[in-house]
Coordinates of N, CA and C in Angstrom, one line a residue:
X872 N 14.7 -16.9 -20.2 CA 13.9 -17.9 -19.6 C 12.7 -17.4 -18.8
X873 N 11.6 -17.9 -18.9 CA 10.4 -17.4 -18.3 C 10.5 -17.5 -16.7
X874 N 11.0 -18.6 -16.2 CA 11.2 -18.7 -14.8 C 12.1 -17.6 -14.2
X875 N 13.1 -17.3 -14.9 CA 14.0 -16.2 -14.4 C 13.3 -14.9 -14.4
X876 N 12.5 -14.6 -15.4 CA 11.8 -13.3 -15.4 C 10.8 -13.2 -14.3
X877 N 10.1 -14.3 -14.0 CA 9.2 -14.3 -12.9 C 9.9 -14.1 -11.6
X878 N 11.1 -14.8 -11.4 CA 11.9 -14.6 -10.2 C 12.3 -13.2 -10.0
X879 N 12.8 -12.6 -11.1 CA 13.3 -11.2 -11.1 C 12.1 -10.3 -10.7
X880 N 11.0 -10.5 -11.3 CA 9.8 -9.7 -11.1 C 9.4 -9.8 -9.6
X881 N 9.4 -11.0 -9.1 CA 9.0 -11.2 -7.7 C 10.0 -10.5 -6.8
X882 N 11.3 -10.7 -7.1 CA 12.3 -10.0 -6.3 C 12.2 -8.5 -6.4
X883 N 11.9 -8.0 -7.6 CA 11.7 -6.6 -7.7 C 10.6 -6.1 -6.9
X884 N 9.4 -6.8 -6.9 CA 8.3 -6.4 -6.1 C 8.6 -6.4 -4.6
X885 N 9.3 -7.5 -4.2 CA 9.7 -7.6 -2.8 C 10.6 -6.5 -2.3
X886 N 11.6 -6.2 -3.2 CA 12.5 -5.1 -2.8 C 11.9 -3.7 -2.9
X887 N 11.0 -3.5 -3.8 CA 10.2 -2.3 -3.9 C 9.4 -2.0 -2.7
X888 N 8.7 -3.1 -2.2 CA 8.0 -2.9 -1.0 C 8.9 -2.6 0.2
X889 N 10.0 -3.2 0.3 CA 10.9 -3.0 1.4 C 11.5 -1.5 1.3
X890 N 11.8 -1.1 0.0 CA 12.4 0.2 -0.2 C 11.3 1.3 0.1
X891 N 10.0 0.9 -0.2 CA 8.9 1.8 0.1 C 8.8 2.0 1.6
X892 N 8.8 1.0 2.4 CA 8.8 1.1 3.8 C 10.0 1.9 4.3
X893 N 11.1 1.7 3.8 CA 12.3 2.5 4.1 C 12.1 4.0 3.8
X894 N 11.5 4.3 2.6 CA 11.3 5.7 2.2 C 10.2 6.3 3.1
X895 N 9.2 5.6 3.5 CA 8.2 6.1 4.4 C 8.9 6.5 5.7
X896 N 9.8 5.8 6.2 CA 10.5 6.1 7.5 C 11.6 7.2 7.3
X897 N 12.3 7.2 6.2 CA 13.4 8.1 6.0 C 13.3 9.1 5.0
X898 N 12.3 9.1 4.1 CA 12.1 10.1 3.1 C 13.0 9.7 1.9
X899 N 12.9 10.6 0.9 CA 13.6 10.3 -0.4 C 14.7 11.3 -0.6
X900 N 14.8 12.4 0.1 CA 15.7 13.5 -0.2 C 17.1 13.1 -0.2
X901 N 17.6 12.3 0.8 CA 19.0 11.9 0.8 C 19.1 10.5 0.5
X902 N 18.2 9.9 -0.3 CA 18.3 8.5 -0.6 C 19.6 8.1 -1.3
X903 N 20.3 7.2 -0.7 CA 21.5 6.7 -1.2 C 21.4 5.2 -1.4
X904 N 21.8 4.6 -2.5 CA 21.6 3.2 -2.7 C 22.3 2.3 -1.7
X905 N 23.5 2.6 -1.3 CA 24.2 1.7 -0.4 C 23.5 1.5 0.9
X906 N 23.2 2.6 1.6 CA 22.5 2.4 2.9 C 21.1 1.8 2.7
X907 N 20.4 2.2 1.7 CA 19.1 1.6 1.4 C 19.2 0.1 1.2
X908 N 20.2 -0.3 0.3 CA 20.3 -1.7 0.0 C 20.7 -2.5 1.3
X909 N 21.5 -2.0 2.1 CA 21.9 -2.6 3.4 C 20.7 -2.8 4.3
X910 N 19.8 -1.7 4.3 CA 18.7 -1.8 5.2 C 17.6 -2.8 4.7
X911 N 17.5 -3.0 3.4 CA 16.5 -3.9 2.9 C 17.0 -5.3 2.5
X912 N 18.2 -5.6 2.8 CA 18.8 -6.9 2.6 C 19.1 -7.2 1.1
X913 N 19.7 -6.2 0.5 CA 20.0 -6.3 -0.9 C 21.4 -5.7 -1.1
X914 N 21.7 -5.4 -2.4 CA 23.0 -4.7 -2.7 C 22.7 -3.7 -3.7
X915 N 23.5 -2.6 -3.8 CA 23.3 -1.6 -4.8 C 23.3 -2.2 -6.3
X916 N 24.1 -3.2 -6.5 CA 24.2 -3.8 -7.8 C 22.8 -4.5 -8.2
X917 N 22.2 -5.2 -7.2 CA 20.9 -5.8 -7.5 C 19.8 -4.7 -7.7
X918 N 19.9 -3.6 -6.9 CA 18.9 -2.6 -7.1 C 19.1 -1.9 -8.5
X919 N 20.3 -1.7 -8.9 CA 20.6 -1.2 -10.3 C 20.1 -2.1 -11.3
X920 N 20.3 -3.4 -11.2 CA 19.8 -4.4 -12.1 C 18.3 -4.3 -12.3
X921 N 17.6 -4.3 -11.1 CA 16.1 -4.4 -11.1 C 15.5 -3.0 -11.5
X922 N 16.1 -1.9 -11.2 CA 15.4 -0.6 -11.4 C 16.2 0.3 -12.4
X923 N 17.3 -0.2 -12.9 CA 18.0 0.6 -13.9 C 19.0 1.5 -13.4
X924 N 18.6 2.4 -12.5 CA 19.5 3.4 -11.8 C 18.7 4.0 -10.7
X925 N 19.3 4.9 -10.0 CA 18.7 5.5 -8.8 C 17.4 6.2 -9.2
X926 N 17.4 6.9 -10.3 CA 16.2 7.6 -10.8 C 15.0 6.6 -11.1
X927 N 15.4 5.4 -11.6 CA 14.4 4.4 -11.9 C 13.8 3.9 -10.6
X928 N 14.6 3.8 -9.6 CA 14.1 3.3 -8.2 C 13.2 4.4 -7.7
X929 N 13.6 5.7 -7.7 CA 12.8 6.8 -7.2 C 11.5 6.8 -8.0
X930 N 11.5 6.7 -9.3 CA 10.2 6.6 -10.0 C 9.3 5.5 -9.6
X931 N 9.9 4.3 -9.3 CA 9.2 3.2 -8.9 C 8.6 3.5 -7.5
X932 N 9.3 4.1 -6.6 CA 8.9 4.5 -5.3 C 7.7 5.5 -5.4
X933 N 7.9 6.5 -6.2 CA 6.8 7.5 -6.4 C 5.5 6.8 -7.0
X934 N 5.7 5.9 -7.9 CA 4.5 5.2 -8.4 C 3.9 4.3 -7.3
X935 N 4.7 3.8 -6.4 CA 4.1 3.0 -5.3 C 3.4 3.9 -4.4
X936 N 3.9 5.0 -4.1 CA 3.2 6.0 -3.2 C 1.9 6.5 -3.8
X937 N 2.0 6.7 -5.1 CA 0.8 7.2 -5.8 C -0.3 6.1 -5.8
X938 N 0.1 4.8 -5.9 CA -0.8 3.7 -5.8 C -1.6 3.8 -4.5
X939 N -0.9 4.1 -3.4 CA -1.6 4.3 -2.1 C -2.5 5.4 -2.1
X940 N -2.1 6.5 -2.7 CA -3.0 7.7 -2.9 C -4.2 7.4 -3.7
X941 N -4.0 6.7 -4.8 CA -5.1 6.3 -5.7 C -6.1 5.4 -5.0
X942 N -5.6 4.5 -4.1 CA -6.5 3.6 -3.3 C -7.4 4.4 -2.4
X943 N -6.9 5.5 -1.8 CA -7.7 6.4 -1.0 C -8.8 7.0 -1.9
X944 N -8.4 7.5 -3.0 CA -9.4 8.1 -3.9 C -10.4 7.1 -4.4
X945 N -10.0 5.9 -4.7 CA -10.9 4.9 -5.2 C -11.9 4.6 -4.1
X946 N -11.5 4.6 -2.9 CA -12.4 4.3 -1.8 C -13.5 5.5 -1.7
X947 N -13.0 6.7 -2.0 CA -14.0 7.8 -2.0 C -14.9 7.7 -3.1
X948 N -14.4 7.3 -4.3 CA -15.3 7.1 -5.5 C -16.3 6.0 -5.2
X949 N -15.9 4.9 -4.6 CA -16.8 3.8 -4.3 C -17.9 4.2 -3.4
X950 N -17.6 5.1 -2.4 CA -18.6 5.6 -1.5 C -19.6 6.5 -2.2
X951 N -19.2 7.0 -3.3 CA -20.1 7.9 -4.1 C -20.8 7.2 -5.2
X952 N -20.7 5.9 -5.3 CA -21.4 5.1 -6.4 C -22.9 5.4 -6.2
X953 N -23.6 5.4 -7.3 CA -25.0 5.8 -7.2 C -25.1 7.3 -7.2
X954 N -25.7 7.8 -6.2 CA -25.8 9.3 -6.1 C -24.4 9.8 -5.5
X955 N -23.8 10.8 -6.1 CA -22.6 11.4 -5.6 C -22.8 11.9 -4.1
X956 N -21.7 11.7 -3.4 CA -21.8 12.0 -1.9 C -21.8 13.5 -1.7
X957 N -21.4 14.3 -2.7 CA -21.3 15.8 -2.5 C -19.9 16.2 -2.1
X958 N -19.6 17.4 -2.5 CA -18.2 17.9 -2.3 C -17.9 18.1 -0.8
X959 N -18.7 18.7 0.0 CA -18.4 18.9 1.4 C -18.3 17.6 2.1
X960 N -19.2 16.6 2.0 CA -19.0 15.3 2.7 C -17.7 14.6 2.2
X961 N -17.4 14.7 0.9 CA -16.2 14.1 0.4 C -15.0 14.7 1.1
X962 N -14.9 16.0 1.2 CA -13.8 16.7 1.8 C -13.7 16.3 3.3
X963 N -14.9 16.2 3.9 CA -14.9 15.8 5.4 C -14.3 14.4 5.5
X964 N -14.7 13.4 4.6 CA -14.1 12.1 4.7 C -12.6 12.1 4.4
X965 N -12.2 12.8 3.4 CA -10.8 12.9 3.0 C -10.0 13.4 4.2
X966 N -10.5 14.5 4.8 CA -9.7 15.1 5.9 C -9.7 14.1 7.1
X967 N -10.7 13.4 7.4 CA -10.7 12.5 8.5 C -9.6 11.4 8.2
X968 N -9.4 11.0 7.0 CA -8.3 10.1 6.7 C -7.0 10.8 6.8
X969 N -6.8 11.9 6.2 CA -5.6 12.7 6.3 C -5.1 13.0 7.7
X970 N -6.0 13.2 8.6 CA -5.7 13.7 9.9 C -5.2 12.5 10.8
X971 N -5.4 11.3 10.4 CA -5.0 10.2 11.3 C -3.5 10.1 11.3
X972 N -3.0 10.0 12.6 CA -1.5 10.1 12.8 C -0.8 9.0 12.0
X973 N -1.3 7.8 12.0 CA -0.6 6.7 11.3 C -0.4 6.9 9.8
X974 N -1.1 7.8 9.2 CA -1.0 8.1 7.8 C 0.1 9.1 7.5
X975 N 0.7 9.7 8.5 CA 1.6 10.8 8.3 C 2.9 10.4 7.6
X976 N 3.4 9.2 7.8 CA 4.6 8.9 7.0 C 4.3 8.9 5.5
X977 N 3.2 8.4 5.0 CA 2.8 8.4 3.6 C 2.6 9.9 3.2
X978 N 2.0 10.7 4.0 CA 1.7 12.1 3.7 C 3.0 12.9 3.6
X979 N 3.9 12.6 4.5 CA 5.2 13.3 4.4 C 6.0 13.0 3.2
X980 N 5.9 11.7 2.8 CA 6.5 11.3 1.5 C 5.9 12.0 0.4
X981 N 4.5 12.1 0.4 CA 3.8 12.8 -0.7 C 4.2 14.2 -0.7
X982 N 4.3 14.9 0.4 CA 4.7 16.3 0.4 C 6.1 16.5 -0.1
X983 N 7.0 15.6 0.3 CA 8.4 15.7 -0.2 C 8.4 15.5 -1.8
X984 N 7.7 14.5 -2.2 CA 7.7 14.3 -3.7 C 7.0 15.4 -4.4
X985 N 6.0 15.9 -3.9 CA 5.2 17.0 -4.5 C 6.2 18.3 -4.7
X986 N 6.9 18.6 -3.6 CA 7.8 19.7 -3.6 C 8.9 19.5 -4.5
X987 N 9.5 18.3 -4.5 CA 10.6 18.0 -5.4 C 10.2 18.1 -6.9
X988 N 9.0 17.7 -7.1 CA 8.5 17.7 -8.5 C 8.4 19.2 -9.0
X989 N 8.1 20.1 -8.1 CA 8.0 21.5 -8.5 C 9.4 22.1 -8.7
X990 N 10.4 21.8 -7.9 CA 11.7 22.4 -8.0 C 12.6 21.6 -8.9
X991 N 12.3 20.4 -9.1 CA 13.1 19.5 -10.1 C 12.2 18.9 -11.0
X992 N 11.6 19.7 -12.0 CA 10.6 19.2 -12.8 C 11.0 18.0 -13.8
X993 N 12.3 17.8 -13.9 CA 12.7 16.7 -14.8 C 13.1 15.5 -14.0
X994 N 13.6 14.5 -14.7 CA 14.1 13.3 -14.0 C 13.0 12.5 -13.3
X995 N 13.4 11.9 -12.2 CA 12.6 11.0 -11.5 C 11.3 11.6 -11.0
X996 N 11.3 12.9 -10.7 CA 10.2 13.6 -10.1 C 9.2 14.1 -11.1
X997 N 9.5 14.1 -12.4 CA 8.8 14.7 -13.4 C 7.3 14.3 -13.4
X998 N 6.4 15.4 -13.3 CA 5.0 15.2 -13.4 C 4.3 14.7 -12.2
X999 N 5.0 14.5 -11.1 CA 4.3 13.9 -9.9 C 3.3 14.9 -9.3
X1000 N 3.7 16.2 -9.2 CA 2.8 17.2 -8.6 C 1.5 17.3 -9.5
X1001 N 1.7 17.4 -10.8 CA 0.6 17.6 -11.7 C -0.3 16.4 -11.7
X1002 N 0.3 15.2 -11.7 CA -0.5 14.0 -11.7 C -1.4 13.9 -10.4
X1003 N -0.8 14.3 -9.3 CA -1.5 14.2 -8.0 C -2.7 15.2 -8.0
X1004 N -2.4 16.4 -8.5 CA -3.5 17.4 -8.6 C -4.7 16.8 -9.4
X1005 N -4.3 16.3 -10.6 CA -5.3 15.8 -11.5 C -6.1 14.6 -10.9
X1006 N -5.4 13.7 -10.1 CA -6.0 12.6 -9.5 C -7.1 13.1 -8.4
X1007 N -6.7 14.1 -7.6 CA -7.5 14.6 -6.6 C -8.7 15.3 -7.1
X1008 N -8.5 16.2 -8.1 CA -9.6 16.9 -8.8 C -10.6 16.0 -9.4
X1009 N -10.1 14.9 -10.0 CA -11.0 13.9 -10.6 C -11.8 13.2 -9.6
X1010 N -11.2 12.9 -8.5 CA -12.0 12.2 -7.4 C -13.0 13.1 -6.8
X1011 N -12.7 14.4 -6.6 CA -13.6 15.4 -6.1 C -14.7 15.6 -7.1
X1012 N -14.4 15.7 -8.4 CA -15.5 15.8 -9.4 C -16.5 14.7 -9.4
X1013 N -16.0 13.5 -9.2 CA -16.8 12.3 -9.1 C -17.8 12.4 -7.9
X1014 N -17.5 13.2 -6.9 CA -18.3 13.3 -5.7 C -19.3 14.4 -5.8
X1015 N -19.2 15.2 -6.8 CA -20.2 16.3 -7.0 C -21.4 15.8 -7.9
X1016 N -22.6 16.3 -7.5 CA -23.7 16.0 -8.4 C -23.5 16.6 -9.7
X1017 N -24.0 16.0 -10.8 CA -23.7 16.5 -12.2 C -24.0 18.0 -12.3
X1018 N -25.2 18.5 -11.8 CA -25.4 20.0 -12.1 C -24.3 20.8 -11.5
X1019 N -23.8 20.4 -10.3 CA -22.7 21.2 -9.7 C -21.4 20.9 -10.4
X1020 N -21.1 19.7 -10.7 CA -19.8 19.3 -11.3 C -19.7 20.0 -12.7
X1021 N -20.8 20.0 -13.4 CA -20.7 20.5 -14.8 C -21.1 22.0 -14.9
X1022 N -21.5 22.5 -13.8 CA -21.9 24.0 -13.8 C -20.6 24.9 -13.9
X1023 N -20.9 26.1 -14.0 CA -19.9 27.1 -14.2 C -18.8 27.1 -13.1
X1024 N -19.2 27.0 -11.9 CA -18.3 27.1 -10.8 C -17.9 25.7 -10.2
X1025 N -18.2 24.6 -10.8 CA -17.9 23.3 -10.3 C -16.4 23.1 -10.1
X1026 N -15.6 23.4 -11.2 CA -14.1 23.3 -11.1 C -13.5 24.2 -10.0
X1027 N -14.1 25.4 -9.9 CA -13.6 26.3 -8.9 C -13.8 25.8 -7.5
X1028 N -15.0 25.2 -7.3 CA -15.3 24.7 -5.9 C -14.4 23.5 -5.6
X1029 N -14.1 22.6 -6.6 CA -13.2 21.5 -6.4 C -11.8 22.0 -6.1
X1030 N -11.4 23.0 -6.9 CA -10.0 23.6 -6.7 C -9.9 24.2 -5.3
X1031 N -11.0 24.9 -4.8 CA -11.0 25.4 -3.5 C -10.9 24.3 -2.4
X1032 N -11.7 23.3 -2.6 CA -11.7 22.2 -1.7 C -10.3 21.5 -1.6
X1033 N -9.6 21.3 -2.8 CA -8.3 20.7 -2.8 C -7.3 21.7 -2.1
X1034 N -7.4 23.0 -2.4 CA -6.5 23.9 -1.8 C -6.6 23.9 -0.3
X1035 N -7.8 23.8 0.2 CA -8.0 23.8 1.7 C -7.4 22.5 2.2
X1036 N -7.7 21.4 1.6 CA -7.1 20.1 2.1 C -5.6 20.1 2.1
X1037 N -5.0 20.6 1.0 CA -3.6 20.6 0.8 C -2.9 21.5 1.8
X1038 N -3.5 22.7 2.0 CA -3.0 23.7 2.9 C -3.0 23.2 4.3
X1039 N -4.2 22.7 4.7 CA -4.4 22.1 6.1 C -3.4 20.9 6.3
X1040 N -3.3 20.1 5.3 CA -2.4 19.0 5.4 C -0.9 19.4 5.7
X1041 N -0.4 20.4 4.9 CA 0.9 20.9 5.1 C 1.1 21.5 6.5
X1042 N 0.1 22.2 6.9 CA 0.1 22.8 8.3 C 0.1 21.7 9.3
X1043 N -0.7 20.7 9.2 CA -0.7 19.5 10.1 C 0.6 18.8 10.1
X1044 N 1.2 18.6 9.0 CA 2.5 17.9 9.0 C 3.6 18.7 9.6
X1045 N 3.5 20.1 9.5 CA 4.5 20.9 10.1 C 4.3 21.1 11.6
X1046 N 3.1 21.0 12.1 CA 2.8 21.4 13.5 C 2.2 20.2 14.4
X1047 N 1.7 19.2 13.7 CA 0.9 18.1 14.4 C -0.3 18.7 15.2
X1048 N -0.7 19.9 14.9 CA -1.9 20.5 15.6 C -3.2 20.0 14.9
X1049 N -3.6 18.8 15.2 CA -4.8 18.3 14.5 C -6.1 19.0 14.9
X1050 N -6.2 19.5 16.1 CA -7.4 20.2 16.5 C -7.6 21.5 15.8
X1051 N -6.5 22.3 15.7 CA -6.6 23.6 15.0 C -6.9 23.4 13.5
X1052 N -6.1 22.5 12.9 CA -6.3 22.3 11.4 C -7.7 21.7 11.1
X1053 N -8.1 20.8 11.9 CA -9.5 20.2 11.7 C -10.5 21.3 11.8
X1054 N -10.4 22.2 12.8 CA -11.4 23.3 13.0 C -11.3 24.2 11.7
X1055 N -10.2 24.4 11.2 CA -10.1 25.3 10.0 C -10.8 24.6 8.8
X1056 N -10.5 23.3 8.6 CA -11.2 22.6 7.5 C -12.7 22.6 7.7
X1057 N -13.2 22.4 8.9 CA -14.6 22.4 9.1 C -15.2 23.7 8.8
X1058 N -14.5 24.8 9.1 CA -15.0 26.1 8.8 C -15.1 26.3 7.3
X1059 N -14.1 25.9 6.6 CA -14.2 26.0 5.1 C -15.3 25.1 4.5
X1060 N -15.5 23.9 5.2 CA -16.6 23.1 4.7 C -18.0 23.8 4.7
X1061 N -18.2 24.6 5.8 CA -19.4 25.4 5.9 C -19.6 26.3 4.6
X1062 N -18.5 26.8 4.1 CA -18.6 27.7 2.9 C -18.9 26.8 1.7
X1063 N -18.4 25.6 1.7 CA -18.6 24.7 0.5 C -20.1 24.3 0.5
X1064 N -20.7 24.2 1.6 CA -22.2 23.9 1.7 C -23.0 25.0 1.1
X1065 N -22.5 26.3 1.2 CA -23.2 27.5 0.7 C -23.3 27.6 -0.7

């Protein structure tokens, strides 16, 4: 019945958003369906029906987190419409967003999923780390002027920029030392200008 499918889809979306908020607060490492279901006003049986199994739910949560990540990147791409903003200004904008304390739950979830994807390359985590690298490198490429982007060292400069952002982000998440990590990013930005 069409109405039932629409209702199930709406309920799936509602529960996915609630589960996503739960994952942002609690992470995914020890995710158990029973406590999650209780916290979001559902039951393990309903979650299994809507997501297939725990791996299906984790995949849906990773896709939801990736949607937030892609929204950040789309904002960066929109800022570069017309003339590209340049790699250093793009990194500066990205870091300004990453360093905001209210974004840390999403970034912790990203770091957890990234690491799990590396050590558990199959199952629910499969491909997450690679996809996020590709997403970020693509967005950074869009910010480079064509001669730089298409030149011999364009990919190297993007890779360096991403490595600096990722390293500083992991340091920030571990220490909450925004001042020191921002200073390090700014020093590296000076090299990107060169």
